[in-house]
PDB file of C-alpha atoms in Angstrom:
ATOM      1  CA  GLU A1473      94.518  68.383  24.417  1.00  0.00           C
ATOM      2  CA  ALA A1474      95.597  68.068  28.085  1.00  0.00           C
ATOM      3  CA  GLN A1475      92.444  68.292  30.198  1.00  0.00           C
ATOM      4  CA  VAL A1476      90.378  67.262  33.154  1.00  0.00           C
ATOM      5  CA  THR A1477      86.794  66.222  32.250  1.00  0.00           C
ATOM      6  CA  GLN A1478      83.755  65.869  34.464  1.00  0.00           C
ATOM      7  CA  ASN A1479      80.359  64.381  33.888  1.00  0.00           C
ATOM      8  CA  PRO A1480      77.660  65.366  34.157  1.00  0.00           C
ATOM      9  CA  ARG A1481      78.013  69.179  34.077  1.00  0.00           C
ATOM     10  CA  TYR A1482      74.564  69.692  35.561  1.00  0.00           C
ATOM     11  CA  LEU A1483      72.517  67.378  37.706  1.00  0.00           C
ATOM     12  CA  ILE A1484      69.269  67.785  39.555  1.00  0.00           C
ATOM     13  CA  THR A1485      68.359  64.875  41.841  1.00  0.00           C
ATOM     14  CA  VAL A1486      66.268  64.037  44.892  1.00  0.00           C
ATOM     15  CA  THR A1487      67.329  63.283  48.461  1.00  0.00           C
ATOM     16  CA  GLY A1488      68.613  59.774  48.979  1.00  0.00           C
ATOM     17  CA  LYS A1489      69.144  58.807  45.378  1.00  0.00           C
ATOM     18  CA  LYS A1490      72.735  57.562  44.902  1.00  0.00           C
ATOM     19  CA  LEU A1491      74.756  59.377  42.295  1.00  0.00           C
ATOM     20  CA  THR A1492      78.246  59.381  40.836  1.00  0.00           C
ATOM     21  CA  VAL A1493      80.153  62.299  39.296  1.00  0.00           C
ATOM     22  CA  THR A1494      82.907  61.132  37.096  1.00  0.00           C
ATOM     23  CA  CYS A1495      86.316  62.728  36.701  1.00  0.00           C
ATOM     24  CA  SER A1496      89.030  61.815  34.195  1.00  0.00           C
ATOM     25  CA  GLN A1497      92.363  63.403  33.338  1.00  0.00           C
ATOM     26  CA  ASN A1498      94.610  62.578  30.368  1.00  0.00           C
ATOM     27  CA  MET A1499      97.905  64.036  31.691  1.00  0.00           C
ATOM     28  CA  ASN A1500      99.118  60.948  33.619  1.00  0.00           C
ATOM     29  CA  HIS A1501      98.927  62.945  36.881  1.00  0.00           C
ATOM     30  CA  GLU A1502      99.459  61.067  40.157  1.00  0.00           C
ATOM     31  CA  TYR A1503      97.449  63.473  42.349  1.00  0.00           C
ATOM     32  CA  MET A1504      93.698  64.135  42.057  1.00  0.00           C
ATOM     33  CA  SER A1505      91.283  65.948  44.226  1.00  0.00           C
ATOM     34  CA  TRP A1506      87.689  67.042  44.634  1.00  0.00           C
ATOM     35  CA  TYR A1507      86.561  70.463  45.833  1.00  0.00           C
ATOM     36  CA  ARG A1508      83.227  72.017  46.393  1.00  0.00           C
ATOM     37  CA  GLN A1509      82.524  75.692  45.855  1.00  0.00           C
ATOM     38  CA  ASP A1510      79.855  77.459  47.855  1.00  0.00           C
ATOM     39  CA  PRO A1511      79.016  81.172  48.023  1.00  0.00           C
ATOM     40  CA  GLY A1512      80.823  82.889  50.936  1.00  0.00           C
ATOM     41  CA  LEU A1513      82.845  79.806  51.710  1.00  0.00           C
ATOM     42  CA  GLY A1514      85.077  79.600  48.637  1.00  0.00           C
ATOM     43  CA  LEU A1515      86.465  76.253  47.610  1.00  0.00           C
ATOM     44  CA  ARG A1516      87.004  73.458  50.086  1.00  0.00           C
ATOM     45  CA  GLN A1517      88.630  70.140  49.530  1.00  0.00           C
ATOM     46  CA  ILE A1518      86.463  66.977  49.916  1.00  0.00           C
ATOM     47  CA  TYR A1519      88.842  64.071  49.175  1.00  0.00           C
ATOM     48  CA  TYR A1520      92.172  63.572  47.506  1.00  0.00           C
ATOM     49  CA  SER A1521      94.243  60.781  46.052  1.00  0.00           C
ATOM     50  CA  MET A1522      97.963  60.524  45.843  1.00  0.00           C
ATOM     51  CA  ASN A1523      97.907  57.590  43.435  1.00  0.00           C
ATOM     52  CA  VAL A1524      96.053  54.471  42.467  1.00  0.00           C
ATOM     53  CA  GLU A1525      94.305  52.914  45.530  1.00  0.00           C
ATOM     54  CA  VAL A1526      95.600  55.750  47.760  1.00  0.00           C
ATOM     55  CA  THR A1527      92.843  58.150  48.897  1.00  0.00           C
ATOM     56  CA  ASP A1528      92.319  60.282  51.960  1.00  0.00           C
ATOM     57  CA  LYS A1529      89.874  62.791  53.450  1.00  0.00           C
ATOM     58  CA  GLY A1530      90.061  66.523  52.812  1.00  0.00           C
ATOM     59  CA  ASP A1531      88.373  69.139  54.909  1.00  0.00           C
ATOM     60  CA  VAL A1532      84.688  68.299  54.208  1.00  0.00           C
ATOM     61  CA  PRO A1533      84.462  64.506  53.474  1.00  0.00           C
ATOM     62  CA  GLU A1534      81.140  63.761  55.241  1.00  0.00           C
ATOM     63  CA  GLY A1535      78.530  62.297  52.898  1.00  0.00           C
ATOM     64  CA  TYR A1536      81.002  61.533  50.112  1.00  0.00           C
ATOM     65  CA  LYS A1537      83.033  58.571  48.857  1.00  0.00           C
ATOM     66  CA  VAL A1538      85.747  58.261  46.248  1.00  0.00           C
ATOM     67  CA  SER A1539      87.675  55.557  44.555  1.00  0.00           C
ATOM     68  CA  ARG A1540      90.863  55.455  42.493  1.00  0.00           C
ATOM     69  CA  LYS A1541      91.112  52.144  40.656  1.00  0.00           C
ATOM     70  CA  GLU A1542      92.813  53.656  37.589  1.00  0.00           C
ATOM     71  CA  LYS A1543      95.269  56.545  37.491  1.00  0.00           C
ATOM     72  CA  ARG A1544      93.198  58.616  35.117  1.00  0.00           C
ATOM     73  CA  ASN A1545      89.771  58.300  36.873  1.00  0.00           C
ATOM     74  CA  PHE A1546      88.622  59.608  40.257  1.00  0.00           C
ATOM     75  CA  PRO A1547      84.835  59.449  40.656  1.00  0.00           C
ATOM     76  CA  LEU A1548      82.930  61.167  43.458  1.00  0.00           C
ATOM     77  CA  ILE A1549      80.120  59.112  44.972  1.00  0.00           C
ATOM     78  CA  LEU A1550      77.217  60.449  46.973  1.00  0.00           C
ATOM     79  CA  GLU A1551      75.542  57.401  48.494  1.00  0.00           C
ATOM     80  CA  SER A1552      72.567  59.270  49.920  1.00  0.00           C
ATOM     81  CA  PRO A1553      72.608  62.886  48.758  1.00  0.00           C
ATOM     82  CA  SER A1554      71.043  65.634  50.937  1.00  0.00           C
ATOM     83  CA  PRO A1555      70.089  69.243  50.122  1.00  0.00           C
ATOM     84  CA  ASN A1556      73.223  70.527  51.952  1.00  0.00           C
ATOM     85  CA  GLN A1557      75.261  68.890  49.218  1.00  0.00           C
ATOM     86  CA  THR A1558      73.790  71.238  46.653  1.00  0.00           C
ATOM     87  CA  SER A1559      77.009  72.897  45.335  1.00  0.00           C
ATOM     88  CA  LEU A1560      79.398  73.334  42.503  1.00  0.00           C
ATOM     89  CA  TYR A1561      81.895  70.544  42.382  1.00  0.00           C
ATOM     90  CA  PHE A1562      85.382  70.644  40.793  1.00  0.00           C
ATOM     91  CA  CYS A1563      87.806  67.889  40.111  1.00  0.00           C
ATOM     92  CA  ALA A1564      91.487  68.757  39.888  1.00  0.00           C
ATOM     93  CA  SER A1565      94.733  66.956  39.100  1.00  0.00           C
ATOM     94  CA  SER A1566      98.425  67.670  39.653  1.00  0.00           C
ATOM     95  CA  PRO A1567     101.599  66.026  38.476  1.00  0.00           C
ATOM     96  CA  GLY A1568     102.511  65.414  42.031  1.00  0.00           C
ATOM     97  CA  ARG A1569     105.741  67.374  42.136  1.00  0.00           C
ATOM     98  CA  GLY A1570     106.638  71.030  42.667  1.00  0.00           C
ATOM     99  CA  PRO A1571     105.267  73.678  42.449  1.00  0.00           C
ATOM    100  CA  TYR A1572     102.140  71.525  42.733  1.00  0.00           C
ATOM    101  CA  GLU A1573      99.739  73.669  40.739  1.00  0.00           C
ATOM    102  CA  GLN A1574      96.498  71.929  40.018  1.00  0.00           C
ATOM    103  CA  TYR A1575      94.418  71.728  36.838  1.00  0.00           C
ATOM    104  CA  PHE A1576      90.696  71.920  37.134  1.00  0.00           C
ATOM    105  CA  GLY A1577      87.776  70.361  35.345  1.00  0.00           C
ATOM    106  CA  PRO A1578      84.782  72.540  34.177  1.00  0.00           C
ATOM    107  CA  GLY A1579      82.684  71.845  37.205  1.00  0.00           C
ATOM    108  CA  THR A1580      79.481  69.948  38.035  1.00  0.00           C
ATOM    109  CA  ARG A1581      76.574  71.902  39.311  1.00  0.00           C
ATOM    110  CA  LEU A1582      74.556  69.637  41.603  1.00  0.00           C
ATOM    111  CA  THR A1583      71.130  70.395  43.013  1.00  0.00           C
ATOM    112  CA  VAL A1584      69.551  68.057  45.540  1.00  0.00           C
ATOM    113  CA  THR A1585      65.831  68.638  46.234  1.00  0.00           C
TER     114      THR A1585
ATOM    115  CA  GLY B 720      96.796  76.188  59.759  1.00  0.00           C
ATOM    116  CA  ASN B 721      97.102  77.810  56.351  1.00  0.00           C
ATOM    117  CA  SER B 722      94.905  80.632  55.230  1.00  0.00           C
ATOM    118  CA  VAL B 723      94.506  83.158  52.404  1.00  0.00           C
ATOM    119  CA  THR B 724      92.860  86.559  52.677  1.00  0.00           C
ATOM    120  CA  GLN B 725      92.023  88.597  49.639  1.00  0.00           C
ATOM    121  CA  MET B 726      89.996  91.692  49.048  1.00  0.00           C
ATOM    122  CA  GLU B 727      86.465  90.546  48.501  1.00  0.00           C
ATOM    123  CA  GLY B 728      85.169  93.132  46.118  1.00  0.00           C
ATOM    124  CA  PRO B 729      83.336  93.310  43.944  1.00  0.00           C
ATOM    125  CA  VAL B 730      85.673  95.469  41.996  1.00  0.00           C
ATOM    126  CA  THR B 731      84.352  97.564  39.077  1.00  0.00           C
ATOM    127  CA  LEU B 732      86.751  99.294  36.711  1.00  0.00           C
ATOM    128  CA  SER B 733      86.663 101.035  33.377  1.00  0.00           C
ATOM    129  CA  GLU B 734      88.607  99.566  30.492  1.00  0.00           C
ATOM    130  CA  GLU B 735      92.371 100.458  30.540  1.00  0.00           C
ATOM    131  CA  ALA B 736      92.283 101.130  34.254  1.00  0.00           C
ATOM    132  CA  PHE B 737      94.983  99.768  36.577  1.00  0.00           C
ATOM    133  CA  LEU B 738      94.068  96.742  38.631  1.00  0.00           C
ATOM    134  CA  THR B 739      95.303  95.643  42.048  1.00  0.00           C
ATOM    135  CA  ILE B 740      93.783  92.723  44.004  1.00  0.00           C
ATOM    136  CA  ASN B 741      95.383  92.355  47.361  1.00  0.00           C
ATOM    137  CA  CYS B 742      96.248  88.910  48.767  1.00  0.00           C
ATOM    138  CA  THR B 743      97.949  87.976  52.017  1.00  0.00           C
ATOM    139  CA  TYR B 744      98.607  84.497  53.406  1.00  0.00           C
ATOM    140  CA  THR B 745      99.448  82.553  56.478  1.00  0.00           C
ATOM    141  CA  ALA B 746     101.318  79.289  56.143  1.00  0.00           C
ATOM    142  CA  THR B 747     103.085  76.854  58.433  1.00  0.00           C
ATOM    143  CA  GLY B 748     105.825  76.073  55.835  1.00  0.00           C
ATOM    144  CA  TYR B 749     107.099  77.612  52.648  1.00  0.00           C
ATOM    145  CA  PRO B 750     104.224  77.651  50.304  1.00  0.00           C
ATOM    146  CA  SER B 751     103.841  77.935  46.521  1.00  0.00           C
ATOM    147  CA  LEU B 752     101.459  80.767  45.617  1.00  0.00           C
ATOM    148  CA  PHE B 753      98.935  80.923  42.750  1.00  0.00           C
ATOM    149  CA  TRP B 754      96.340  83.129  41.208  1.00  0.00           C
ATOM    150  CA  TYR B 755      93.449  81.303  39.491  1.00  0.00           C
ATOM    151  CA  VAL B 756      90.740  82.913  37.371  1.00  0.00           C
ATOM    152  CA  GLN B 757      87.187  81.700  36.905  1.00  0.00           C
ATOM    153  CA  TYR B 758      85.311  83.101  33.873  1.00  0.00           C
ATOM    154  CA  PRO B 759      81.521  83.028  34.051  1.00  0.00           C
ATOM    155  CA  GLY B 760      80.220  79.413  33.776  1.00  0.00           C
ATOM    156  CA  GLU B 761      83.679  77.858  33.612  1.00  0.00           C
ATOM    157  CA  GLY B 762      86.132  76.095  35.803  1.00  0.00           C
ATOM    158  CA  LEU B 763      89.267  77.551  37.373  1.00  0.00           C
ATOM    159  CA  GLN B 764      92.232  78.278  35.209  1.00  0.00           C
ATOM    160  CA  LEU B 765      95.740  78.776  36.494  1.00  0.00           C
ATOM    161  CA  LEU B 766      96.654  82.420  35.801  1.00  0.00           C
ATOM    162  CA  LEU B 767     100.229  82.615  37.331  1.00  0.00           C
ATOM    163  CA  LYS B 768     102.341  81.099  39.984  1.00  0.00           C
ATOM    164  CA  ALA B 769     105.420  81.701  42.171  1.00  0.00           C
ATOM    165  CA  THR B 770     107.372  79.201  44.236  1.00  0.00           C
ATOM    166  CA  LYS B 771     109.868  81.219  46.190  1.00  0.00           C
ATOM    167  CA  ALA B 772     110.504  84.630  47.706  1.00  0.00           C
ATOM    168  CA  ASP B 773     110.819  87.470  45.239  1.00  0.00           C
ATOM    169  CA  ASP B 774     109.615  85.290  42.254  1.00  0.00           C
ATOM    170  CA  LYS B 775     107.404  87.223  39.991  1.00  0.00           C
ATOM    171  CA  GLY B 776     104.670  85.265  38.195  1.00  0.00           C
ATOM    172  CA  SER B 777     103.256  86.790  35.038  1.00  0.00           C
ATOM    173  CA  ASN B 778     100.736  85.876  32.328  1.00  0.00           C
ATOM    174  CA  LYS B 779      98.394  87.772  29.983  1.00  0.00           C
ATOM    175  CA  GLY B 780      99.625  91.082  31.327  1.00  0.00           C
ATOM    176  CA  PHE B 781      98.950  90.067  34.958  1.00  0.00           C
ATOM    177  CA  GLU B 782     101.735  90.061  37.481  1.00  0.00           C
ATOM    178  CA  ALA B 783     102.261  89.103  41.116  1.00  0.00           C
ATOM    179  CA  THR B 784     105.333  88.995  43.244  1.00  0.00           C
ATOM    180  CA  TYR B 785     105.935  86.585  46.169  1.00  0.00           C
ATOM    181  CA  ARG B 786     106.748  88.840  49.117  1.00  0.00           C
ATOM    182  CA  LYS B 787     107.850  86.614  52.041  1.00  0.00           C
ATOM    183  CA  GLU B 788     108.509  89.620  54.383  1.00  0.00           C
ATOM    184  CA  THR B 789     104.899  90.862  54.050  1.00  0.00           C
ATOM    185  CA  THR B 790     103.425  87.449  53.309  1.00  0.00           C
ATOM    186  CA  SER B 791     101.669  88.896  50.275  1.00  0.00           C
ATOM    187  CA  PHE B 792     101.006  88.009  46.618  1.00  0.00           C
ATOM    188  CA  HIS B 793      99.096  90.951  45.143  1.00  0.00           C
ATOM    189  CA  LEU B 794      97.760  90.668  41.609  1.00  0.00           C
ATOM    190  CA  GLU B 795      98.260  93.610  39.259  1.00  0.00           C
ATOM    191  CA  LYS B 796      97.546  94.558  35.671  1.00  0.00           C
ATOM    192  CA  GLY B 797      98.343  97.824  34.064  1.00  0.00           C
ATOM    193  CA  SER B 798      95.456  98.062  31.705  1.00  0.00           C
ATOM    194  CA  VAL B 799      92.395  95.911  32.118  1.00  0.00           C
ATOM    195  CA  GLN B 800      90.041  94.832  29.291  1.00  0.00           C
ATOM    196  CA  VAL B 801      86.376  93.839  29.267  1.00  0.00           C
ATOM    197  CA  SER B 802      87.454  90.249  28.668  1.00  0.00           C
ATOM    198  CA  ASP B 803      89.226  90.290  32.083  1.00  0.00           C
ATOM    199  CA  SER B 804      85.848  90.327  33.826  1.00  0.00           C
ATOM    200  CA  ALA B 805      85.965  87.196  36.002  1.00  0.00           C
ATOM    201  CA  VAL B 806      86.465  85.957  39.607  1.00  0.00           C
ATOM    202  CA  TYR B 807      90.028  85.830  40.767  1.00  0.00           C
ATOM    203  CA  PHE B 808      91.236  83.484  43.461  1.00  0.00           C
ATOM    204  CA  CYS B 809      94.503  83.703  45.390  1.00  0.00           C
ATOM    205  CA  ALA B 810      95.650  80.275  46.614  1.00  0.00           C
ATOM    206  CA  LEU B 811      98.559  78.501  48.186  1.00  0.00           C
ATOM    207  CA  THR B 812      99.774  74.945  48.618  1.00  0.00           C
ATOM    208  CA  ASP B 813     102.064  73.948  51.398  1.00  0.00           C
ATOM    209  CA  ARG B 814     103.572  70.480  51.704  1.00  0.00           C
ATOM    210  CA  SER B 815     105.196  71.006  55.046  1.00  0.00           C
ATOM    211  CA  GLY B 816     102.323  69.248  56.817  1.00  0.00           C
ATOM    212  CA  GLY B 817     102.339  66.052  54.739  1.00  0.00           C
ATOM    213  CA  SER B 818     101.657  64.705  51.292  1.00  0.00           C
ATOM    214  CA  ASN B 819      98.352  66.470  50.534  1.00  0.00           C
ATOM    215  CA  TYR B 820      98.843  69.097  47.846  1.00  0.00           C
ATOM    216  CA  LYS B 821      95.648  70.748  48.909  1.00  0.00           C
ATOM    217  CA  LEU B 822      95.074  74.254  47.599  1.00  0.00           C
ATOM    218  CA  THR B 823      93.959  76.713  50.235  1.00  0.00           C
ATOM    219  CA  PHE B 824      91.895  79.421  48.518  1.00  0.00           C
ATOM    220  CA  GLY B 825      90.828  82.960  49.306  1.00  0.00           C
ATOM    221  CA  LYS B 826      87.192  83.636  48.855  1.00  0.00           C
ATOM    222  CA  GLY B 827      87.548  85.230  45.484  1.00  0.00           C
ATOM    223  CA  THR B 828      87.256  88.656  44.030  1.00  0.00           C
ATOM    224  CA  LEU B 829      84.709  89.498  41.382  1.00  0.00           C
ATOM    225  CA  LEU B 830      86.131  91.894  38.831  1.00  0.00           C
ATOM    226  CA  THR B 831      83.837  93.664  36.315  1.00  0.00           C
ATOM    227  CA  VAL B 832      85.381  95.816  33.567  1.00  0.00           C
ATOM    228  CA  ASN B 833      83.111  98.188  31.818  1.00  0.00           C
ATOM    229  CA  PRO B 834      83.727  99.491  28.267  1.00  0.00           C
TER     230      PRO B 834
END
């Protein structure tokens, strides 16, 4: 089954404790992206990757890192999480050609205390 | 920059009622338009899409027509069911500014359908 998977689905952590949220897709998509969803703000892009070893900032990259060492994986790294990073995070992928629709993972709900 | 404006709701309807969720957009280029649906506790699923003016996207009884002259992409369904209860997002992607396929989303419309 074609899908985007994320782990963990739920995470509660404390300020400053480094964490990684994994994202993997099995559709051989070139493009991958991370979004965060917050009440009243909708979904905003954090980082994106056009292909292996090619990443760039989205609209809200502060406090996050990403890497793309393999085509299928695109982990999101929070080196020193803070409470304002409490959010619902979605990974998405796209084949990288028109009409550029994106396929989303199930989401990771992160709480930083 | 790009933006999407959709009616915020919440929208509450009875089963078999007609649904319209309005969506208008601003884009610097010629965008592709999408409706995504988010069921409770789940991720976003692509509901339908349209890539050029006058295209009609349709899926599961939902329809939306790409209207370039009014920069709109309103979602409609003739007879809603309880199972349609979800949050609906209008979105666009516009590559005229570069290589980022970023989706620009509206803020979402919560639909509740009562039996």
